[in-house]
Structure formats: structure tokens, C-alpha cells
mmCIF file of C-alpha atoms in Angstrom:
data_model
loop_
_atom_site.group_PDB
_atom_site.id
_atom_site.type_symbol
_atom_site.label_atom_id
_atom_site.label_comp_id
_atom_site.label_asym_id
_atom_site.label_seq_id
_atom_site.Cartn_x
_atom_site.Cartn_y
_atom_site.Cartn_z
ATOM 1 C CA MET C 271 156.809 48.941 7.815
ATOM 2 C CA THR C 272 153.913 47.690 9.325
ATOM 3 C CA SER C 273 152.053 49.822 11.850
ATOM 4 C CA GLN C 274 153.360 46.632 14.868
ATOM 5 C CA LEU C 275 157.124 47.438 13.961
ATOM 6 C CA LYS C 276 156.889 51.224 14.375
ATOM 7 C CA THR C 277 154.843 50.709 17.203
ATOM 8 C CA PHE C 278 157.504 48.159 18.967
ATOM 9 C CA LEU C 279 160.386 50.704 16.921
ATOM 10 C CA LEU C 280 159.710 53.290 18.851
ATOM 11 C CA LEU C 281 158.320 51.822 22.200
ATOM 12 C CA ALA C 282 162.087 50.855 22.140
ATOM 13 C CA LEU C 283 163.219 54.245 21.051
ATOM 14 C CA LEU C 284 161.859 55.708 23.731
ATOM 15 C CA SER C 285 162.286 53.561 26.042
ATOM 16 C CA GLY C 286 166.266 53.882 25.415
ATOM 17 C CA LEU C 287 166.176 57.811 25.715
ATOM 18 C CA ILE C 288 164.145 57.841 29.407
ATOM 19 C CA LEU C 289 166.790 54.704 30.283
ATOM 20 C CA PHE C 290 169.852 57.030 29.216
ATOM 21 C CA MET C 291 168.131 60.128 31.093
ATOM 22 C CA GLY C 292 167.340 57.761 34.584
ATOM 23 C CA ARG C 293 171.570 57.145 34.116
ATOM 24 C CA LEU C 294 173.054 60.523 33.073
ATOM 25 C CA PHE C 295 171.083 61.818 35.725
ATOM 26 C CA GLY C 296 171.252 59.471 38.537
ATOM 27 C CA GLY C 297 173.844 56.666 38.224
ATOM 28 C CA HIS C 298 173.150 52.956 39.234
ATOM 29 C CA ALA C 299 169.404 53.971 40.923
ATOM 30 C CA GLY C 300 168.560 56.908 38.369
ATOM 31 C CA LEU C 301 169.001 53.517 35.317
ATOM 32 C CA MET C 302 166.834 51.399 37.912
ATOM 33 C CA ILE C 303 163.957 54.122 38.559
ATOM 34 C CA ALA C 304 163.788 54.608 34.549
ATOM 35 C CA LEU C 305 163.697 50.986 33.689
ATOM 36 C CA CYS C 306 160.119 50.463 36.097
ATOM 37 C CA ILE C 307 159.000 54.310 34.212
ATOM 38 C CA ALA C 308 159.911 52.479 31.056
ATOM 39 C CA LEU C 309 157.891 49.446 31.949
ATOM 40 C CA VAL C 310 155.417 52.025 33.275
ATOM 41 C CA MET C 311 155.477 53.531 29.673
ATOM 42 C CA ASN C 312 155.621 50.472 27.189
ATOM 43 C CA VAL C 313 152.215 48.497 29.036
ATOM 44 C CA GLY C 314 150.420 52.189 29.684
ATOM 45 C CA SER C 315 150.616 52.982 26.550
ATOM 46 C CA TYR C 316 150.025 50.285 24.227
ATOM 47 C CA TRP C 317 146.923 49.267 26.396
ATOM 48 C CA PHE C 318 145.611 52.492 27.410
ATOM 49 C CA SER C 319 146.703 55.244 24.723
ATOM 50 C CA ASP C 320 142.854 55.982 23.245
ATOM 51 C CA LYS C 321 141.742 56.813 26.898
ATOM 52 C CA ILE C 322 144.859 58.606 27.810
ATOM 53 C CA VAL C 323 144.808 61.056 24.705
ATOM 54 C CA LEU C 324 140.170 61.097 24.916
ATOM 55 C CA ALA C 325 141.059 62.553 28.559
ATOM 56 C CA ALA C 326 142.854 64.777 27.821
ATOM 57 C CA TYR C 327 140.441 65.987 25.364
ATOM 58 C CA ARG C 328 137.609 65.610 27.721
ATOM 59 C CA ALA C 329 135.950 64.136 25.093
ATOM 60 C CA ARG C 330 133.199 62.672 25.943
ATOM 61 C CA GLU C 331 131.427 59.047 24.489
ATOM 62 C CA VAL C 332 127.695 59.944 23.137
ATOM 63 C CA SER C 333 124.265 57.927 22.092
ATOM 64 C CA PRO C 334 122.668 57.050 18.807
ATOM 65 C CA GLU C 335 119.897 58.773 20.794
ATOM 66 C CA GLU C 336 122.391 62.022 21.436
ATOM 67 C CA ALA C 337 123.697 61.964 17.659
ATOM 68 C CA PRO C 338 121.854 59.914 15.774
ATOM 69 C CA MET C 339 123.069 61.407 12.269
ATOM 70 C CA LEU C 340 127.019 59.683 13.543
ATOM 71 C CA HIS C 341 126.450 57.166 14.988
ATOM 72 C CA ALA C 342 124.373 55.937 11.420
ATOM 73 C CA MET C 343 127.193 57.767 9.238
ATOM 74 C CA VAL C 344 130.043 55.719 11.213
ATOM 75 C CA ALA C 345 127.582 52.174 10.807
ATOM 76 C CA ASP C 346 127.761 52.899 6.932
ATOM 77 C CA LEU C 347 131.224 53.490 6.907
ATOM 78 C CA ALA C 348 132.116 50.346 8.960
ATOM 79 C CA ARG C 349 129.195 48.312 7.047
ATOM 80 C CA GLU C 350 131.293 49.097 3.543
ATOM 81 C CA ALA C 351 134.979 48.631 5.107
ATOM 82 C CA GLY C 352 133.946 45.278 6.557
ATOM 83 C CA VAL C 353 134.879 46.322 10.212
ATOM 84 C CA PRO C 354 132.887 46.570 13.454
ATOM 85 C CA LYS C 355 131.562 50.264 14.211
ATOM 86 C CA PRO C 356 134.097 52.412 16.010
ATOM 87 C CA ARG C 357 132.124 54.191 19.230
ATOM 88 C CA ILE C 358 131.834 58.326 19.273
ATOM 89 C CA CYS C 359 132.967 60.660 20.922
ATOM 90 C CA VAL C 360 132.035 64.763 20.766
ATOM 91 C CA ILE C 361 135.373 67.099 21.850
ATOM 92 C CA PRO C 362 133.863 70.315 23.833
ATOM 93 C CA GLU C 363 135.462 72.704 21.512
ATOM 94 C CA ASP C 364 134.911 74.882 18.821
ATOM 95 C CA SER C 365 138.358 74.787 16.497
ATOM 96 C CA PRO C 366 136.211 72.180 13.874
ATOM 97 C CA ASN C 367 138.553 68.804 13.946
ATOM 98 C CA ALA C 368 138.295 65.135 14.142
ATOM 99 C CA PHE C 369 140.654 62.116 14.329
ATOM 100 C CA ALA C 370 140.524 58.171 15.806
ATOM 101 C CA THR C 371 142.387 56.286 17.914
ATOM 102 C CA GLY C 372 141.984 52.977 19.710
ATOM 103 C CA ARG C 373 144.339 49.935 19.818
ATOM 104 C CA ASN C 374 142.894 48.171 16.775
ATOM 105 C CA PRO C 375 139.364 47.775 14.820
ATOM 106 C CA GLU C 376 137.478 46.443 17.568
ATOM 107 C CA HIS C 377 138.391 48.653 20.029
ATOM 108 C CA ALA C 378 138.272 51.829 17.761
ATOM 109 C CA VAL C 379 136.749 55.205 18.802
ATOM 110 C CA VAL C 380 136.157 58.163 16.596
ATOM 111 C CA ALA C 381 136.262 61.549 17.981
ATOM 112 C CA VAL C 382 134.549 65.009 16.723
ATOM 113 C CA THR C 383 134.813 68.961 17.994
ATOM 114 C CA GLU C 384 131.294 70.140 17.927
ATOM 115 C CA GLY C 385 132.977 72.549 16.270
ATOM 116 C CA ILE C 386 133.215 70.532 13.272
ATOM 117 C CA VAL C 387 129.345 69.005 13.443
ATOM 118 C CA ARG C 388 128.654 72.998 13.169
ATOM 119 C CA LEU C 389 130.162 73.896 10.566
ATOM 120 C CA LEU C 390 130.147 70.776 7.767
ATOM 121 C CA SER C 391 127.880 70.055 5.554
ATOM 122 C CA PRO C 392 126.414 66.092 6.260
ATOM 123 C CA GLU C 393 127.944 64.959 2.675
ATOM 124 C CA GLU C 394 131.550 66.625 4.066
ATOM 125 C CA LEU C 395 131.346 65.629 7.445
ATOM 126 C CA ARG C 396 130.460 61.856 6.138
ATOM 127 C CA GLY C 397 133.457 62.743 3.946
ATOM 128 C CA VAL C 398 136.030 63.343 7.412
ATOM 129 C CA LEU C 399 134.051 60.243 9.365
ATOM 130 C CA ALA C 400 135.346 58.166 6.040
ATOM 131 C CA HIS C 401 139.078 59.264 6.762
ATOM 132 C CA GLU C 402 138.516 58.331 10.063
ATOM 133 C CA MET C 403 137.436 55.116 9.316
ATOM 134 C CA GLY C 404 140.524 55.300 6.641
ATOM 135 C CA HIS C 405 142.756 55.033 9.773
ATOM 136 C CA VAL C 406 141.211 52.325 11.559
ATOM 137 C CA VAL C 407 141.284 50.122 8.509
ATOM 138 C CA ASN C 408 145.042 51.025 7.355
ATOM 139 C CA ARG C 409 145.643 50.338 11.288
ATOM 140 C CA ASP C 410 146.903 52.962 11.469
ATOM 141 C CA ILE C 411 145.426 54.468 14.659
ATOM 142 C CA LEU C 412 147.241 52.348 17.431
ATOM 143 C CA ILE C 413 150.556 53.751 15.838
ATOM 144 C CA GLN C 414 149.377 57.380 16.202
ATOM 145 C CA SER C 415 148.157 56.622 19.273
ATOM 146 C CA VAL C 416 151.380 55.325 21.014
ATOM 147 C CA ALA C 417 153.497 57.752 19.256
ATOM 148 C CA SER C 418 151.047 61.092 21.324
ATOM 149 C CA VAL C 419 151.293 59.783 24.363
ATOM 150 C CA LEU C 420 154.735 58.676 24.311
ATOM 151 C CA ALA C 421 156.411 61.843 23.394
ATOM 152 C CA THR C 422 154.075 63.809 25.869
ATOM 153 C CA VAL C 423 155.708 61.385 28.624
ATOM 154 C CA VAL C 424 158.565 62.241 27.564
ATOM 155 C CA MET C 425 158.722 65.885 27.482
ATOM 156 C CA TYR C 426 157.190 66.113 30.789
ATOM 157 C CA LEU C 427 160.443 63.502 32.055
ATOM 158 C CA ALA C 428 162.871 66.036 30.064
ATOM 159 C CA ASN C 429 160.828 69.286 32.030
ATOM 160 C CA MET C 430 161.657 67.476 35.131
ATOM 161 C CA LEU C 431 165.385 66.654 34.528
ATOM 162 C CA GLN C 432 166.805 69.408 33.098
ATOM 163 C CA PHE C 433 164.775 71.183 35.938
ATOM 164 C CA ALA C 434 167.050 68.566 38.697
ATOM 165 C CA ALA C 435 169.733 69.546 36.658
ATOM 166 C CA ILE C 436 169.468 73.939 36.681
ATOM 167 C CA PHE C 437 168.675 73.933 40.207
ATOM 168 C CA GLY C 438 169.920 70.904 41.667
ATOM 169 C CA GLY C 439 173.094 71.162 39.858
ATOM 170 C CA GLY C 440 172.918 66.645 38.254
ATOM 171 C CA ARG C 441 175.337 64.309 39.481
ATOM 172 C CA ARG C 442 177.792 65.214 41.847
ATOM 173 C CA ASP C 443 178.921 61.747 42.853
ATOM 174 C CA GLU C 444 181.029 61.472 39.362
ATOM 175 C CA GLY C 445 183.203 64.331 39.471
ATOM 176 C CA GLY C 446 181.257 66.788 36.953
ATOM 177 C CA GLY C 447 179.835 68.849 40.146
ATOM 178 C CA GLY C 448 177.172 71.067 38.485
ATOM 179 C CA ALA C 449 179.112 71.560 35.383
ATOM 180 C CA LEU C 450 177.874 68.301 34.242
ATOM 181 C CA GLY C 451 174.214 69.107 35.697
ATOM 182 C CA MET C 452 173.875 71.944 34.103
ATOM 183 C CA ALA C 453 175.303 70.590 31.374
ATOM 184 C CA SER C 454 172.816 67.728 31.630
ATOM 185 C CA GLY C 455 169.916 69.981 31.383
ATOM 186 C CA LEU C 456 171.148 72.072 28.662
ATOM 187 C CA LEU C 457 171.457 68.491 26.818
ATOM 188 C CA MET C 458 167.994 67.761 28.249
ATOM 189 C CA ALA C 459 166.369 70.920 26.534
ATOM 190 C CA PHE C 460 167.943 69.986 22.540
ATOM 191 C CA LEU C 461 166.809 66.572 23.111
ATOM 192 C CA ALA C 462 163.605 65.909 23.944
ATOM 193 C CA PRO C 463 161.963 68.060 21.531
ATOM 194 C CA LEU C 464 164.365 66.153 19.413
ATOM 195 C CA ALA C 465 162.988 62.711 20.155
ATOM 196 C CA ALA C 466 159.501 63.716 19.807
ATOM 197 C CA SER C 467 159.601 65.218 16.156
ATOM 198 C CA LEU C 468 160.975 62.022 15.272
ATOM 199 C CA ILE C 469 157.992 60.469 17.304
ATOM 200 C CA GLN C 470 155.919 62.684 15.084
ATOM 201 C CA PHE C 471 158.349 62.343 12.090
ATOM 202 C CA ALA C 472 158.300 58.785 12.347
ATOM 203 C CA LEU C 473 154.727 58.470 11.406
ATOM 204 C CA SER C 474 154.660 58.935 7.357
ATOM 205 C CA ARG C 475 152.869 62.245 5.650
ATOM 206 C CA SER C 476 151.590 58.744 3.612
ATOM 207 C CA ARG C 477 149.139 57.740 6.183
ATOM 208 C CA GLU C 478 147.159 60.489 5.489
ATOM 209 C CA TYR C 479 147.274 60.594 2.107
ATOM 210 C CA LEU C 480 146.701 56.951 2.747
ATOM 211 C CA ALA C 481 143.877 57.490 5.308
ATOM 212 C CA ASP C 482 142.430 60.439 2.456
ATOM 213 C CA ALA C 483 142.468 57.755 -0.413
ATOM 214 C CA THR C 484 140.628 55.268 1.425
ATOM 215 C CA GLY C 485 137.955 57.974 3.090
ATOM 216 C CA ALA C 486 137.195 59.048 -0.379
ATOM 217 C CA ARG C 487 136.439 54.612 -1.503
ATOM 218 C CA LEU C 488 134.425 54.402 2.003
ATOM 219 C CA SER C 489 132.513 57.530 0.993
ATOM 220 C CA HIS C 490 132.364 57.123 -2.594
ATOM 221 C CA SER C 491 132.511 60.915 -2.732
ATOM 222 C CA PRO C 492 136.012 62.243 -2.466
ATOM 223 C CA GLN C 493 134.850 65.799 -4.003
ATOM 224 C CA ALA C 494 132.946 65.912 -0.732
ATOM 225 C CA LEU C 495 136.395 65.317 1.356
ATOM 226 C CA ALA C 496 137.812 67.990 -0.714
ATOM 227 C CA SER C 497 135.656 70.128 0.470
ATOM 228 C CA ALA C 498 135.554 69.506 3.964
ATOM 229 C CA LEU C 499 139.246 69.592 3.696
ATOM 230 C CA GLY C 500 139.744 73.409 2.726
ATOM 231 C CA LYS C 501 136.932 74.079 5.036
ATOM 232 C CA LEU C 502 138.747 72.592 8.018
ATOM 233 C CA ASP C 503 141.872 74.538 6.562
ATOM 234 C CA ALA C 504 140.598 77.819 6.679
ATOM 235 C CA TYR C 505 138.257 77.542 10.113
ATOM 236 C CA THR C 506 141.436 76.566 12.007
ATOM 237 C CA ARG C 507 143.395 79.578 10.764
ATOM 238 C CA ARG C 508 140.942 80.829 11.758
ATOM 239 C CA ILE C 509 139.985 79.208 15.501
ATOM 240 C CA PRO C 510 142.598 77.025 16.232
ATOM 241 C CA MET C 511 142.425 74.492 18.844
ATOM 242 C CA HIS C 512 144.005 75.670 22.211
ATOM 243 C CA SER C 513 143.844 73.323 24.301
ATOM 244 C CA ALA C 514 145.818 70.580 21.638
ATOM 245 C CA SER C 515 149.101 69.590 22.797
ATOM 246 C CA PRO C 516 152.391 69.447 19.818
ATOM 247 C CA GLN C 517 152.607 65.862 20.692
ATOM 248 C CA THR C 518 148.970 64.966 19.666
ATOM 249 C CA ALA C 519 148.617 67.186 16.592
ATOM 250 C CA ASN C 520 149.297 64.765 13.580
ATOM 251 C CA MET C 521 146.293 62.054 14.989
ATOM 252 C CA PHE C 522 143.747 64.748 13.828
ATOM 253 C CA ILE C 523 142.790 65.068 10.371
ATOM 254 C CA VAL C 524 144.203 68.804 10.196
ATOM 255 C CA ASN C 525 146.959 70.645 11.532
ATOM 256 C CA PRO C 526 145.128 72.323 14.981
ATOM 257 C CA PHE C 527 148.197 75.076 14.796
ATOM 258 C CA ALA C 528 147.710 75.696 11.437
ATOM 259 C CA GLY C 529 146.952 79.689 13.195
ATOM 260 C CA LEU C 530 149.084 79.419 14.729
ATOM 261 C CA SER C 531 153.049 80.141 13.239
ATOM 262 C CA GLY C 532 156.290 79.918 14.723
ATOM 263 C CA GLY C 533 157.121 78.588 18.428
ATOM 264 C CA VAL C 534 157.228 75.129 18.729
ATOM 265 C CA THR C 535 154.741 74.443 17.339
ATOM 266 C CA SER C 536 156.549 74.320 13.956
ATOM 267 C CA LEU C 537 158.687 71.447 15.137
ATOM 268 C CA PHE C 538 155.727 69.188 14.568
ATOM 269 C CA THR C 539 154.228 70.157 11.402
ATOM 270 C CA THR C 540 153.218 66.719 10.752
ATOM 271 C CA HIS C 541 150.490 67.734 8.018
ATOM 272 C CA PRO C 542 151.133 67.227 4.452
ATOM 273 C CA PRO C 543 149.962 70.579 2.598
ATOM 274 C CA ILE C 544 146.520 70.999 2.487
ATOM 275 C CA GLN C 545 146.202 71.951 -0.838
ATOM 276 C CA ASP C 546 148.374 68.781 -2.199
ATOM 277 C CA ARG C 547 145.787 66.714 -0.318
ATOM 278 C CA ILE C 548 142.784 68.517 -2.051
ATOM 279 C CA ALA C 549 144.299 68.290 -5.608
ATOM 280 C CA ARG C 550 144.945 64.454 -5.338
ATOM 281 C CA LEU C 551 141.506 64.039 -4.149
ATOM 282 C CA GLN C 552 139.793 66.658 -7.247
ATOM 283 C CA THR C 553 141.977 63.989 -9.590
ATOM 284 C CA MET C 554 140.459 61.136 -7.758
ATOM 285 C CA ALA C 555 136.690 62.474 -8.593
ATOM 286 C CA ARG C 556 137.356 63.357 -12.091
ATOM 287 C CA THR C 557 139.363 59.306 -12.794
ATOM 288 C CA GLY C 558 136.694 58.211 -10.763
ATOM 289 C CA SER C 559 140.100 55.947 -9.270
ATOM 290 C CA TYR C 560 138.815 55.889 -5.931
ATOM 291 C CA HIS C 561 136.129 53.276 -7.578
ATOM 292 C CA ALA C 562 139.256 50.548 -7.429
#
């Protein structure tokens, strides 16, 4: 399934869920309001999802003068991949991580945390940047960005509707009274995290494996990426990214909640096991298959 088709299906699924929420709580008037929200969400998530995600993490674009090494590495990888050079942003976070976003390769952005730049060697950092360029080349960035924004929107809406159901009694014009409102609130308490989880799992874990393989080919060094993944996994367990949200966790090269266990974060395990990824990269290094 192509990234464009996945994007369309996710937009349709979440639009339908929002319309259902509106109809359940507000009847015809609620349905019309939900329709307006769905239209804004569809347009906004396609055109502005990258800006929303970057703003959420306070990512700041850096110039070649501010980050010459990052710009030189990304420019070289972009030439290797045959795509335009993405913009580069830095996230003010100690937890080492990175992600790519944008509508397409022409509007791509690669974002790295301050922590990852300090932690990794130049060869390892190049491997991470190559992985993110893999997402750009494989056109994963649109579906990742849209899914993250949609998951966030649905969770916020569901929380609002639960509050309205519990304290407002829900709809009282169709005979259900407060009981219907309370039941609807409980239903939304179940549906909201489930919907967000479905969005995350719609992004197949195979995309991370593919980005690893593409990154190994672009950087010509699967071992450097494998080493970087090992360091990132160890350090994110010690320094989790507290500013991250479960709805955007799928975008990062490693799970930003690796150091946290249980609770809501356990519902969003979109990343394959790090050891599996490292083993695949080490096999590529031994066999030279990344040259294919």
C-alpha cells in the first residue's frame, strides 16, 4: 500500500470517527460541527502537519553557519539519494533522538535533538541522518506527520467529549438523559486511545526496517547506524523525552519513551525491537547486501 493511499485511508477513518462523535453527542447540530472540524482537520493535517509537529517540539531551523557539520552531512546524503536537501532543525532536548517530516521530498525537514549531536560520533550521526533521509526517499514522512497530528486531534476531542458527557449529562433530547451521557463518555474513554493506537499501528513497523536499510545504503555504513541505535536505546532509557507525546512517538528513530514503562505509553510501541534492527544491520555489514 502506498504512502498516499495510507494517508487517504487514515483521513477517511478519522473523519468518520469525528462525525460519529459529533452525532452521538450533539445530534444533527453536533454532526454539522463535526463536519466542519473534519474538513479543517483534513486540510490542515495535509498542508501543515510538519509545521504543527515542529512547533510542538520547539524545533528551530539552523543555518549552515550555525551547524556546518549537520548541513554538510545532509547535503551529501541528499545528493546520494537524488532528492533536494531538506531543511535542518534542532530540538532543545537532552534526550538523543531525531525524526523527519514534510509533505514530500521537496518540503522535507530533518530534526535532531541537541542531545543526539552531543552523544554520537560523526560516523554514527551520519548513519542516523541517513536513516531519516531513508524516510524522505521512501516517502514515509507525509503519513508519519499526518498520523501524528490526527492522533493528537482525536485524543483532544475525545477528552473534551468525555468531559461534556460526565459533567453535562450528554444529549438529553432523545430519552437517554444522564445515563446515555455517562455511557457515551465511557465509550469515548475506550475509543479515543484505541483510535490513536490504530493510527500508530497503521504505520507498519516494516517502515523502520526499510528506513534502516535505505540509510545503510546511503551512508555506506550499516555498522555506524547499528552502533548509533545501540547508544540511542541506552541513553533514551536513562533520559526519556518528557516533552514527547505518545501520538508523535512513531516519528522518532527510537522510541522516546524507552525509559518509561506501563501506562499509556505501552499502547504506542510502534518501533521494532532495537536488537532486531541492530542484528539486521550487522548482517548487512557482513554480507555487503546494502550495496545492492
